[in-house]
PDB file of C-alpha atoms in Angstrom:
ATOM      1  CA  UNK A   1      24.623 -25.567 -28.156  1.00 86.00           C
ATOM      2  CA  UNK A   2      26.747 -22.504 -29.650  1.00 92.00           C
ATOM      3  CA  UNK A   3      26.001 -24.011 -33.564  1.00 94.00           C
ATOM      4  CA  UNK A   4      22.098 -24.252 -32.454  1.00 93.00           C
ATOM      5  CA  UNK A   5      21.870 -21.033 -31.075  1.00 95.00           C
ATOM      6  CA  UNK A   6      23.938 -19.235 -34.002  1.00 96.00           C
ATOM      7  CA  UNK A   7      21.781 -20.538 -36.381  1.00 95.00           C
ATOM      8  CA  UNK A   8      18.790 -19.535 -34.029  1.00 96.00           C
ATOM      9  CA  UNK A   9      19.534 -15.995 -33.577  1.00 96.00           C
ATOM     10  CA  UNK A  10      21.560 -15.820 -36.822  1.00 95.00           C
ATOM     11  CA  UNK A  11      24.629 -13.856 -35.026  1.00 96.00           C
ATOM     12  CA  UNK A  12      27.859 -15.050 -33.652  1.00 97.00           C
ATOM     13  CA  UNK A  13      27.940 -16.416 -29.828  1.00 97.00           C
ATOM     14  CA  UNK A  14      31.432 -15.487 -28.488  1.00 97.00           C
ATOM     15  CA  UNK A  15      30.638 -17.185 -25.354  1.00 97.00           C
ATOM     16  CA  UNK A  16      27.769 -19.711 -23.279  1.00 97.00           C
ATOM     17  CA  UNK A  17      28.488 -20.292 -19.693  1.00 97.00           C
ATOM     18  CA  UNK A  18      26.427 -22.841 -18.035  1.00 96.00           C
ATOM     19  CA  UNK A  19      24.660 -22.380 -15.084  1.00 96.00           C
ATOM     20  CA  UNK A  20      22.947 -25.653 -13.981  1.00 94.00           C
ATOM     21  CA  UNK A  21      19.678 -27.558 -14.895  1.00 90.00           C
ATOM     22  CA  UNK A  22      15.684 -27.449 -13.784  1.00 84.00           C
ATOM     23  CA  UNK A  23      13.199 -30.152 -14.694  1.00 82.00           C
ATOM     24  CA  UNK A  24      14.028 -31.299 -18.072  1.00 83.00           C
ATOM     25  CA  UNK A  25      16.013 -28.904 -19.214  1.00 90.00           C
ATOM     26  CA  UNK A  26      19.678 -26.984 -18.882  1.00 94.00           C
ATOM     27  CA  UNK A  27      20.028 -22.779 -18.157  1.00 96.00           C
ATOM     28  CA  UNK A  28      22.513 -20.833 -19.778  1.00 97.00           C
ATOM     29  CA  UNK A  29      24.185 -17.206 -20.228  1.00 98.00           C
ATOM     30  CA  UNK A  30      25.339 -16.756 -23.730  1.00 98.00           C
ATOM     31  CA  UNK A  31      27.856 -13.593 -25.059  1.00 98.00           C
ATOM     32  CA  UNK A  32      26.787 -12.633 -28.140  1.00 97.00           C
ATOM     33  CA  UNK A  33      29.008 -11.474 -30.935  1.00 95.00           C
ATOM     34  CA  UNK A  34      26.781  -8.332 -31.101  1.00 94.00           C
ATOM     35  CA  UNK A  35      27.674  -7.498 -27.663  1.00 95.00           C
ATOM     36  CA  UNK A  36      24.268  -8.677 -26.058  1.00 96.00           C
ATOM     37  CA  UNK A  37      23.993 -10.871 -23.316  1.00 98.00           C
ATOM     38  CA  UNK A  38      21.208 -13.472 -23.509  1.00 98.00           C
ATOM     39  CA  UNK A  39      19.283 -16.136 -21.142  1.00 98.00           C
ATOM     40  CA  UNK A  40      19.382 -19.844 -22.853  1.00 97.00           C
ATOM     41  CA  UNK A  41      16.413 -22.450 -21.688  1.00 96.00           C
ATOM     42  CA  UNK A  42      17.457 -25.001 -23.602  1.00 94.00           C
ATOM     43  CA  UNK A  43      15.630 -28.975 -24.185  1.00 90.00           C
ATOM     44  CA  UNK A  44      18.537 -31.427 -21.955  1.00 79.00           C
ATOM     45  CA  UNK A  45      20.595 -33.716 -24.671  1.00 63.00           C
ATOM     46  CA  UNK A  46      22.120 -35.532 -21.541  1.00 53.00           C
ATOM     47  CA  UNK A  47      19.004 -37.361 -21.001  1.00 47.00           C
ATOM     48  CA  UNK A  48      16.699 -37.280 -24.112  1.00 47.00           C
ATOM     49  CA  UNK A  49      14.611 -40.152 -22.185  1.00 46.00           C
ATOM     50  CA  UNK A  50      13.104 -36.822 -19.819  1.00 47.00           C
ATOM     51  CA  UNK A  51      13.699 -34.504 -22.640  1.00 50.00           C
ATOM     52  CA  UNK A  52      10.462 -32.128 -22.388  1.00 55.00           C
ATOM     53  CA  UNK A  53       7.974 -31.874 -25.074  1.00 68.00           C
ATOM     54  CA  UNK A  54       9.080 -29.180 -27.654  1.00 66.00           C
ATOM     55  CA  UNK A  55       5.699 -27.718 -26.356  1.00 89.00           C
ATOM     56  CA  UNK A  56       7.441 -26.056 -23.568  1.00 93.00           C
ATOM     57  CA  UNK A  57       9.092 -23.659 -25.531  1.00 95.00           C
ATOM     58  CA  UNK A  58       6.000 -22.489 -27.608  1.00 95.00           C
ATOM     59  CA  UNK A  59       3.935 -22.480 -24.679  1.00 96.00           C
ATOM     60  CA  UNK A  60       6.274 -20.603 -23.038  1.00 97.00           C
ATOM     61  CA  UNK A  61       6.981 -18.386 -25.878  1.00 97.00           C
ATOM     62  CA  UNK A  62       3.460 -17.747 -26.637  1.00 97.00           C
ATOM     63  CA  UNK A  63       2.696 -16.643 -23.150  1.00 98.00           C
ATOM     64  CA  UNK A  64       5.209 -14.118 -22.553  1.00 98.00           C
ATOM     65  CA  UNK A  65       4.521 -12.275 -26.047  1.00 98.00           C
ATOM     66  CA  UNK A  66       0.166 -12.403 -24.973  1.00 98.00           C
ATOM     67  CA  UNK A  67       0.916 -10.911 -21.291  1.00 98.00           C
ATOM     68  CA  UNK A  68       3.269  -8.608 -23.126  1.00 97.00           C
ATOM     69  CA  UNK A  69       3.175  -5.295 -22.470  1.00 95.00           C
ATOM     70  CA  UNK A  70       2.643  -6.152 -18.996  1.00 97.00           C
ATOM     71  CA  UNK A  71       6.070  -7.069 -16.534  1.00 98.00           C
ATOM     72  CA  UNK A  72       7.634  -9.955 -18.544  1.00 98.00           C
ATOM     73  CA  UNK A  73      10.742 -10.162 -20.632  1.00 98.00           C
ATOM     74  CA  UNK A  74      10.629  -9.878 -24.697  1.00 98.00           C
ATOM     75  CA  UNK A  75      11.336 -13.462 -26.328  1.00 98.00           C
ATOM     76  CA  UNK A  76      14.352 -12.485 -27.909  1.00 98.00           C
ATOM     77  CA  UNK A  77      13.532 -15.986 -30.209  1.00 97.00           C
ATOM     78  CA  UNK A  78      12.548 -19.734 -29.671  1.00 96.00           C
ATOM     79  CA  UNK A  79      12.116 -23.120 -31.536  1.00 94.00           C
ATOM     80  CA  UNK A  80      11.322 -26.699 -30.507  1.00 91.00           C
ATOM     81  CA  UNK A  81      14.678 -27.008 -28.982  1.00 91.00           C
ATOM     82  CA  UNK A  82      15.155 -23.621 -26.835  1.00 95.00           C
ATOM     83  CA  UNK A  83      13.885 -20.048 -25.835  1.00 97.00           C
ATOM     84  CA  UNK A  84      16.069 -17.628 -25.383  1.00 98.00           C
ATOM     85  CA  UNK A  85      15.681 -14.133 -23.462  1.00 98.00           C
ATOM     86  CA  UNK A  86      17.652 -10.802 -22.411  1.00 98.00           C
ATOM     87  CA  UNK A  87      19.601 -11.568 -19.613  1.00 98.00           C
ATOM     88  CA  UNK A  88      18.323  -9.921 -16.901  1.00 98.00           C
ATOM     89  CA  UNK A  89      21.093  -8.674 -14.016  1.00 97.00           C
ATOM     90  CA  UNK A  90      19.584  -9.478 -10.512  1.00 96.00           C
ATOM     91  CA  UNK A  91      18.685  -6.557  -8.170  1.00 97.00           C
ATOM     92  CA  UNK A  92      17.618  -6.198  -4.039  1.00 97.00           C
ATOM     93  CA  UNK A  93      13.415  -6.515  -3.538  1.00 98.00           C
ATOM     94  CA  UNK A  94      12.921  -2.675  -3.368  1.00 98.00           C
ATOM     95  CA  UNK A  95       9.698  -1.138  -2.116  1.00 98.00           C
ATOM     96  CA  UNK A  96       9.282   1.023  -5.417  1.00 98.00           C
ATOM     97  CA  UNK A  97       9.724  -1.249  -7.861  1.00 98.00           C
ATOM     98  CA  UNK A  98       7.015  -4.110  -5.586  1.00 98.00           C
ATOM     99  CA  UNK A  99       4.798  -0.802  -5.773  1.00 98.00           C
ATOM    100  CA  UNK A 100       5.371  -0.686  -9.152  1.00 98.00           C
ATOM    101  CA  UNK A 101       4.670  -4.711  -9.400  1.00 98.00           C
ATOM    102  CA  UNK A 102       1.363  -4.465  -7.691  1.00 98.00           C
ATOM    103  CA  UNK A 103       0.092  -1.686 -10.287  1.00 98.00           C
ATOM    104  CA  UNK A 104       1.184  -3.407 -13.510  1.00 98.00           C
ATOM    105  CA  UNK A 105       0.051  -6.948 -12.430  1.00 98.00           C
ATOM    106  CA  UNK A 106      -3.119  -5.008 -11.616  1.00 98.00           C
ATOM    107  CA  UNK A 107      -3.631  -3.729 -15.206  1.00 98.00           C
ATOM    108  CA  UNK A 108      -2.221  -7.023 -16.579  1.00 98.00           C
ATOM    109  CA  UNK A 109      -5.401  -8.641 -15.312  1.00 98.00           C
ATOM    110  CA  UNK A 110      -7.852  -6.628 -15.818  1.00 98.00           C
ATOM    111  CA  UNK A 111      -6.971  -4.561 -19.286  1.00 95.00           C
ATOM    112  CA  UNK A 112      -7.980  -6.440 -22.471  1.00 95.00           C
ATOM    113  CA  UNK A 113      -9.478  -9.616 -20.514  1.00 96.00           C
ATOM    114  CA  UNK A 114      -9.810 -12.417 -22.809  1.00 97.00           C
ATOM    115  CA  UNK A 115     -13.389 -13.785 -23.664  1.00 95.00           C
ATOM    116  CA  UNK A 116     -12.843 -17.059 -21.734  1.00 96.00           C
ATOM    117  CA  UNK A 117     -10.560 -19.223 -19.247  1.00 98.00           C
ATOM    118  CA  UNK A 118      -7.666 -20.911 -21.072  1.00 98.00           C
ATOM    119  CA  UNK A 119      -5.296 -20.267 -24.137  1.00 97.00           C
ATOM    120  CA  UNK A 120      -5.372 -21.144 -28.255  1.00 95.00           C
ATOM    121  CA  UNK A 121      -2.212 -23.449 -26.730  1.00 95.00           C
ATOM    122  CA  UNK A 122      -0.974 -26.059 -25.316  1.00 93.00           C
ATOM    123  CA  UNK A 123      -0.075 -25.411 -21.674  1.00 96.00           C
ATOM    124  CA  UNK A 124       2.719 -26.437 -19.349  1.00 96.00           C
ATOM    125  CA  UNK A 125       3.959 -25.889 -15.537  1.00 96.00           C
ATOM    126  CA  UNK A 126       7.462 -26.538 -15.210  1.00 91.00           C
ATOM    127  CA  UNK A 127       7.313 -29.947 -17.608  1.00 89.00           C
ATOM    128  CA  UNK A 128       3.763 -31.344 -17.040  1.00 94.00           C
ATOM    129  CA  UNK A 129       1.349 -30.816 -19.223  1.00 95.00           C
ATOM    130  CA  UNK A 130      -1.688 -27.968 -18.729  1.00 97.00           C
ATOM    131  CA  UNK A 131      -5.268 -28.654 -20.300  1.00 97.00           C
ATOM    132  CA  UNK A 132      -6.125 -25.322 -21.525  1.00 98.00           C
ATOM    133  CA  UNK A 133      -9.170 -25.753 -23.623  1.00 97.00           C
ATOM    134  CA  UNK A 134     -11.255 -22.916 -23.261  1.00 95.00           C
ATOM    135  CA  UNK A 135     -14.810 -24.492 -23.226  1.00 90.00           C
ATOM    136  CA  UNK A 136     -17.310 -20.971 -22.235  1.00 90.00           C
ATOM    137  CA  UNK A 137     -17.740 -21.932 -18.654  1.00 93.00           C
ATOM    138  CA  UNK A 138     -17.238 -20.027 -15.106  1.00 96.00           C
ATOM    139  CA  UNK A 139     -14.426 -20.076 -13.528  1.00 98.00           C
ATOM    140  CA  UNK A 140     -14.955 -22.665 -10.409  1.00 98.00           C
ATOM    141  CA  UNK A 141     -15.917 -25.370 -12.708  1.00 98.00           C
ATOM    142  CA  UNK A 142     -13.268 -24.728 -15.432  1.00 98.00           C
ATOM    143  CA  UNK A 143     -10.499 -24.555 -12.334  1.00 98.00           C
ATOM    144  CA  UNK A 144     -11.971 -28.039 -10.979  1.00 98.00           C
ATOM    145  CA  UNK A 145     -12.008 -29.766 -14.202  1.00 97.00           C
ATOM    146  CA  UNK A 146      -8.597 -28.410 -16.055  1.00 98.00           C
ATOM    147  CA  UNK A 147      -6.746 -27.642 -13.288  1.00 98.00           C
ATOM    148  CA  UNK A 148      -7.466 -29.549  -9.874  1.00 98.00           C
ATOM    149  CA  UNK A 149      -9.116 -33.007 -11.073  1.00 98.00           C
ATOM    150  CA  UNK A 150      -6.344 -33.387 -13.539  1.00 98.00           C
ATOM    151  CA  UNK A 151      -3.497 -32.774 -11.079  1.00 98.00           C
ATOM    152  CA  UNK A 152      -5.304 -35.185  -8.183  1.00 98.00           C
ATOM    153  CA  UNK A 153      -4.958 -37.932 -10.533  1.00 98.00           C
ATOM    154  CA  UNK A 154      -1.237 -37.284 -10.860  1.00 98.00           C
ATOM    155  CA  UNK A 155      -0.666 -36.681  -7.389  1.00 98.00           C
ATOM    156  CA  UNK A 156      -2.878 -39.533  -6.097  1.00 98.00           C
ATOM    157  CA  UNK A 157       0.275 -41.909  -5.784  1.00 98.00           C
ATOM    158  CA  UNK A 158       1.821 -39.753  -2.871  1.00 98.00           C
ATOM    159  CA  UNK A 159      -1.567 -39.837  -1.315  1.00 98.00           C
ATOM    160  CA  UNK A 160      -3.863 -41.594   1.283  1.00 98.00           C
ATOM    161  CA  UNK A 161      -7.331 -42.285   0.479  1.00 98.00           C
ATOM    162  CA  UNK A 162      -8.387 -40.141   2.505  1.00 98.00           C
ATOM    163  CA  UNK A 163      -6.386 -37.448   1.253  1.00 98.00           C
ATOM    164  CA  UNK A 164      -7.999 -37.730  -2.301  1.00 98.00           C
ATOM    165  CA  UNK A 165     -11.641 -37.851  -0.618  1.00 98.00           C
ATOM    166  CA  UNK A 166     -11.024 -34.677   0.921  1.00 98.00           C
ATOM    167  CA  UNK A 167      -9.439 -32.878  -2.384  1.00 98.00           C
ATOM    168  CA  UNK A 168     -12.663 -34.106  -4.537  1.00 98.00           C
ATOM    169  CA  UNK A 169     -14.908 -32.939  -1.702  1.00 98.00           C
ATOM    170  CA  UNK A 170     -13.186 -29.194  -2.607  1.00 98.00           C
ATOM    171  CA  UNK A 171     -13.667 -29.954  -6.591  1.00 98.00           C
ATOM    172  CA  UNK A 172     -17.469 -31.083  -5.970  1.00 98.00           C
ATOM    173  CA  UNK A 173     -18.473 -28.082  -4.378  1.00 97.00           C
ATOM    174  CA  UNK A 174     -16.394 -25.502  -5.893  1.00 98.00           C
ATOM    175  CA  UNK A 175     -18.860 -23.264  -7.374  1.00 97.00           C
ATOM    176  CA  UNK A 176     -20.071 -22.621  -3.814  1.00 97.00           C
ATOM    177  CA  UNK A 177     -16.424 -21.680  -2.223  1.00 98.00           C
ATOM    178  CA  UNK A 178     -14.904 -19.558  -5.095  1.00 97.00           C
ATOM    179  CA  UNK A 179     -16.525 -16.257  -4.482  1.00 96.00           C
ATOM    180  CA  UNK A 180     -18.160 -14.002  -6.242  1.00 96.00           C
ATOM    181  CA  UNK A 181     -18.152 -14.037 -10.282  1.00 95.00           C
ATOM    182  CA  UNK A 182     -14.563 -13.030 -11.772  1.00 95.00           C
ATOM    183  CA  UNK A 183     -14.612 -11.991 -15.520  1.00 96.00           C
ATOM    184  CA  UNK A 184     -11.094 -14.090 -16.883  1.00 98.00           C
ATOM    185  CA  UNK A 185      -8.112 -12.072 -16.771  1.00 98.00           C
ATOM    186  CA  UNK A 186      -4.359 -12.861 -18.597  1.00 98.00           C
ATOM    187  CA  UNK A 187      -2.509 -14.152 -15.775  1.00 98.00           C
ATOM    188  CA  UNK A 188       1.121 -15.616 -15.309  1.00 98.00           C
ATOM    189  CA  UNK A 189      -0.078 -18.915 -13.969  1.00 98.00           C
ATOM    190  CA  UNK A 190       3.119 -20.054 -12.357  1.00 98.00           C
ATOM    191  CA  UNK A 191       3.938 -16.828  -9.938  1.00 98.00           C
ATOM    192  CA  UNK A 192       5.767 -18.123  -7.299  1.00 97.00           C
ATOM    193  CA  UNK A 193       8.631 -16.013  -5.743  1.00 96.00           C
ATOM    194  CA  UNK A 194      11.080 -17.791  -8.115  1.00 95.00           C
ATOM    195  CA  UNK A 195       9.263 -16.264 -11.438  1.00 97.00           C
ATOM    196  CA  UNK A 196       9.584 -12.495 -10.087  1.00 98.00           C
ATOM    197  CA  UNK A 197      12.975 -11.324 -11.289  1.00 98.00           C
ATOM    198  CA  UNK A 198      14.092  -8.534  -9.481  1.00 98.00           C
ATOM    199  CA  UNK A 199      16.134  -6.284 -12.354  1.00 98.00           C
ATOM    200  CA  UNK A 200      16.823  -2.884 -13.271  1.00 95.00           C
ATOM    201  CA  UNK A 201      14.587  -1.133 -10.750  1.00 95.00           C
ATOM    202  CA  UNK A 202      11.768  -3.082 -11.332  1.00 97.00           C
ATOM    203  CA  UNK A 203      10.644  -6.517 -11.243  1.00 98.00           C
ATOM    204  CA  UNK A 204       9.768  -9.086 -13.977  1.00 98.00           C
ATOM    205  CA  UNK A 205       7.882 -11.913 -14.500  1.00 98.00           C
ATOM    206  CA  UNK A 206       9.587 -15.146 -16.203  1.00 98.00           C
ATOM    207  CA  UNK A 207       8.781 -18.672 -17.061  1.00 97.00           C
ATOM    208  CA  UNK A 208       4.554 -18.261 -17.378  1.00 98.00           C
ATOM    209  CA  UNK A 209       2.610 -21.036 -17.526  1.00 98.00           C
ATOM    210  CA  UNK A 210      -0.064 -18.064 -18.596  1.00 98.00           C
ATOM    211  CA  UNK A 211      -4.065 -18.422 -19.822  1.00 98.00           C
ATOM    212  CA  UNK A 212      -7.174 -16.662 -19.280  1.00 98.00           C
ATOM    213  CA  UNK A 213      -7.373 -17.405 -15.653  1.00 98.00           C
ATOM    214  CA  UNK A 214      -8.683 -15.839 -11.964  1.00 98.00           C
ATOM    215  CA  UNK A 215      -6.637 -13.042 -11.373  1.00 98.00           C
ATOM    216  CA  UNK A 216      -6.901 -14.047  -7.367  1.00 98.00           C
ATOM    217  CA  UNK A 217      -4.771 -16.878  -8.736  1.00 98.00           C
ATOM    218  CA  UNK A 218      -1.668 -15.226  -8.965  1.00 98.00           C
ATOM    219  CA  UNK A 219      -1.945 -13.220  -6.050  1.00 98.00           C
ATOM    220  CA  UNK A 220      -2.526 -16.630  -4.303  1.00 98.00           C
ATOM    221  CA  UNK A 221       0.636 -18.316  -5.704  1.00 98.00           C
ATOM    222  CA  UNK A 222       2.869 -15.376  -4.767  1.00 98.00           C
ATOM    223  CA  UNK A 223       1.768 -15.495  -1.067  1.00 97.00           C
ATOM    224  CA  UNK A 224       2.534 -19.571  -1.401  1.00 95.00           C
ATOM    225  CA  UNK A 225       6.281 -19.948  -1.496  1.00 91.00           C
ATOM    226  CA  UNK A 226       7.260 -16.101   0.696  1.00 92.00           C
ATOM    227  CA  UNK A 227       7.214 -13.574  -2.535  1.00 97.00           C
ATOM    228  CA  UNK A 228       9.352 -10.655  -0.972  1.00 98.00           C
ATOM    229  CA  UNK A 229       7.469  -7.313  -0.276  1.00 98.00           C
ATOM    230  CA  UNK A 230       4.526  -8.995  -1.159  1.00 98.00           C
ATOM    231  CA  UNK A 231       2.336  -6.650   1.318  1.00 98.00           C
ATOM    232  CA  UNK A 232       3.374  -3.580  -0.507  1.00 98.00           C
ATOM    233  CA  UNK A 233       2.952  -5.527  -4.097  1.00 98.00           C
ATOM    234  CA  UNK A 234      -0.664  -6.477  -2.817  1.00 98.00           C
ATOM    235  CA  UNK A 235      -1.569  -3.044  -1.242  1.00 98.00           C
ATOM    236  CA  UNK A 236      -0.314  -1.288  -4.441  1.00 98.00           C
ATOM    237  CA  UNK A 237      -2.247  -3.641  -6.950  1.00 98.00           C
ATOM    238  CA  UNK A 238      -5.380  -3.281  -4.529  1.00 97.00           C
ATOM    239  CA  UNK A 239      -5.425   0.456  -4.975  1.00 98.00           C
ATOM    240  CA  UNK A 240      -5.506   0.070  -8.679  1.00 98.00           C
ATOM    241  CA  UNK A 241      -8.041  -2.821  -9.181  1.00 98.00           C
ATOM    242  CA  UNK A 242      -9.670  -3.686  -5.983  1.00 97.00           C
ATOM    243  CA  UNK A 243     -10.325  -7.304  -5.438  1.00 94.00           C
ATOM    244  CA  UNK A 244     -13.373  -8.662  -3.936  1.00 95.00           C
ATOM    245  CA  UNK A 245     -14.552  -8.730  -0.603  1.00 96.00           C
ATOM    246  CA  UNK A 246     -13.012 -12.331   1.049  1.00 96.00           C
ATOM    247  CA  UNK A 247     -10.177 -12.621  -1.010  1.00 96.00           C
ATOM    248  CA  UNK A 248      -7.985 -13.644   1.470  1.00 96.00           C
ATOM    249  CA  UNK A 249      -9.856 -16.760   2.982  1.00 98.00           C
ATOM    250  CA  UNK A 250      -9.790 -17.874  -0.636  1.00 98.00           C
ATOM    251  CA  UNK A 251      -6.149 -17.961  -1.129  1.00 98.00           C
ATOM    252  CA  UNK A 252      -6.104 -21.673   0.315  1.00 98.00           C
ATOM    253  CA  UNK A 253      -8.542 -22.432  -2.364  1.00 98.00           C
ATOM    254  CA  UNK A 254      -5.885 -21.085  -5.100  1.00 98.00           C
ATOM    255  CA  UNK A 255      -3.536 -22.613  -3.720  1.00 98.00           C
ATOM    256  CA  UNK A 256      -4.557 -26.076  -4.164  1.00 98.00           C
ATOM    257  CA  UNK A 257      -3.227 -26.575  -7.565  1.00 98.00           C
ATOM    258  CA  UNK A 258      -0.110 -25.456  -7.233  1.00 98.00           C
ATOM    259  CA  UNK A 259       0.756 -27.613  -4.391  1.00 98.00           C
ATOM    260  CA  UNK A 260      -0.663 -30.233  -6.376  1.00 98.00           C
ATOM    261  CA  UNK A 261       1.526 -29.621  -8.818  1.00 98.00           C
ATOM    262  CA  UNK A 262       4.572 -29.875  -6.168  1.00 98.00           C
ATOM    263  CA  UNK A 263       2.959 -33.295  -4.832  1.00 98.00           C
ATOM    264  CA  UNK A 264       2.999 -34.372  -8.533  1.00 97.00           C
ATOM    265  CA  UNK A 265       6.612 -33.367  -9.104  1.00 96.00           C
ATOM    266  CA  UNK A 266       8.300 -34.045  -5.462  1.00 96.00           C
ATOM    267  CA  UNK A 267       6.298 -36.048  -3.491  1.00 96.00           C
ATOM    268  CA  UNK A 268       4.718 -36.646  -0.045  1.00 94.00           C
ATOM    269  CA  UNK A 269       7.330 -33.432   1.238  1.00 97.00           C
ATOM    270  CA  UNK A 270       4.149 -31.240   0.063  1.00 97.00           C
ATOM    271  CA  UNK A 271       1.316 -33.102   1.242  1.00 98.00           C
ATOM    272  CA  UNK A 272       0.926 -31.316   4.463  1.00 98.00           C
ATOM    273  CA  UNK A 273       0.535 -28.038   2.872  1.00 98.00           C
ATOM    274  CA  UNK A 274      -1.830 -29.528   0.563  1.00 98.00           C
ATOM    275  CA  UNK A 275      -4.160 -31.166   3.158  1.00 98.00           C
ATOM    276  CA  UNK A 276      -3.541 -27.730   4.762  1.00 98.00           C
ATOM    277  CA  UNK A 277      -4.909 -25.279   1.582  1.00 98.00           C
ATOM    278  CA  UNK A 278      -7.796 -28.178   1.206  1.00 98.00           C
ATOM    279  CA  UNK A 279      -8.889 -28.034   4.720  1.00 98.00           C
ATOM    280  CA  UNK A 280      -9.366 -24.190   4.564  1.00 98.00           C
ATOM    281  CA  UNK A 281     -10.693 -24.497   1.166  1.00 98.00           C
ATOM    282  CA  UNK A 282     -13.487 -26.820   1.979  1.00 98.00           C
ATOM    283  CA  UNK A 283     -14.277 -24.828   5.058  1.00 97.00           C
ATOM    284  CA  UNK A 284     -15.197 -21.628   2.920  1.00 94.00           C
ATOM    285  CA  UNK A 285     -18.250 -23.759   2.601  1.00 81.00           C
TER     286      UNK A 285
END
């Protein structure tokens, strides 16, 4: 690890601490020679059978540096084998800096909007592939076919029948439960609570699985899993770039992938929720 990541950063590392694994990879806080302290991602030698696709690292590489200069972290470097970022000391939720949150995640999605849904790369959440072909289409039908229909097929082995009848009912008719048209926006992708690092009077966002996407999407994912001071994040982003009228019985229907992502990764623990989000989805209908 130290010999990759000299040769990486092309400095001395004095010290790397571990500090545990996620998915398919290990986390680590490294001491450089040059006095900076640094946050390791690296690919996990212990099992190279689950080893992630050297993807991960570009993709997530590539998405901090296009949401750049919005809330995220510069990418201090990366290859095929790791990405490393400043380490970023942990701070208390605060009220200003979720104010602050809501206003730059505001102008994140809706300053220089890209001309479609998707990315020019391959996408990941956590270590699952993410088909981001950008193919010209609205939203609802780009979100069925890239992001829900994929994920039911993966999370069809945790499921009943019945379950997967009620998901493709939501895909079939999602052009009539999305909403009113949303021009794409860069979004994170991945915003659950655990991807808002609270640092330095001010919170960043870490670990994107980011495209061209609905910009109700991450506003939907941070309500999913408790994202602290959320009201005040929402209420300050509203004031800046007001979101359409309904916004909140849609959440379930931005939800859905996510928790099919969770199903995919975990199990039957999340298929409550899921039935749940689909339920309410289908209803907007």
């Amino acid at each position: 690890m130290r010999d990759r990541l000299e040769r990486l950063l092309g400095t001395d590392v004095a010290r790397v601490r571990d500090l545990g694994a996620s998915h398919a990879w290990t986390l680590h806080r490294a001491s450089l020679g040059d006095g900076r302290e640094v946050f390791v991602k690296a690919a996990s030698a212990a099992s190279p059978e689950h080893a992630p696709s050297a993807g991960v690292f570009a993709a997530e590489a590539a998405g901090l540096r296009w949401l750049a200069p919005g809330p995220v972290p510069e990418v201090v470097a990366a290859d095929e084998h790791m990405i490393v970022l400043p380490w970023l000391p942990s701070a208390a939720p605060a009220p200003d800096a979720a104010e602050r949150l809501g206003r730059e995640l505001a102008a994140l999605h809706t300053t220089a909007r890209p001309d479609a849904y998707g990315a020019p790369w391959e996408g990941f959440i956590a270590d699952l592939p993410l088909d981001n072909t950008s193919d010209g289409r609205a939203w609802p039908r780009w979100y069925a076919e890239r992001r829900l229909a994929p994920f039911l097929r993966r999370a069809a082995p945790h499921l009943t029948d019945g379950d997967v009848r009620l998901v493709e009912r939501v895909i079939d008719g999602v052009e009539s439960l999305a909403g009113p048209p949303e021009p794409p926006g860069r979004i994170h992708g991945d915003l659950w609570s655990g991807n808002v690092r609270w640092t330095g009077g001010r919170a960043l966002l870490i670990d994107p699985a980011a495209h061209g996407g609905h910009r109700e999407t991450d506003l939907a994912m941070m309500a999913l899993f408790g994202t602290p001071l959320l009201d005040r994040i929402l209420a300050a982003y509203d004031e800046a770039a007001p979101l359409a009228d309904g916004r909140r019985a849609r959440v379930p229907l931005h939800q859905l992938h996510p928790l099919l992502v969770h199903v995919a990764l975990f199990g039957g623990a999340y298929r409550a929720s899921l039935l749940d989000a689909a339920r309410a989805a289908a209803a907007l209908g």
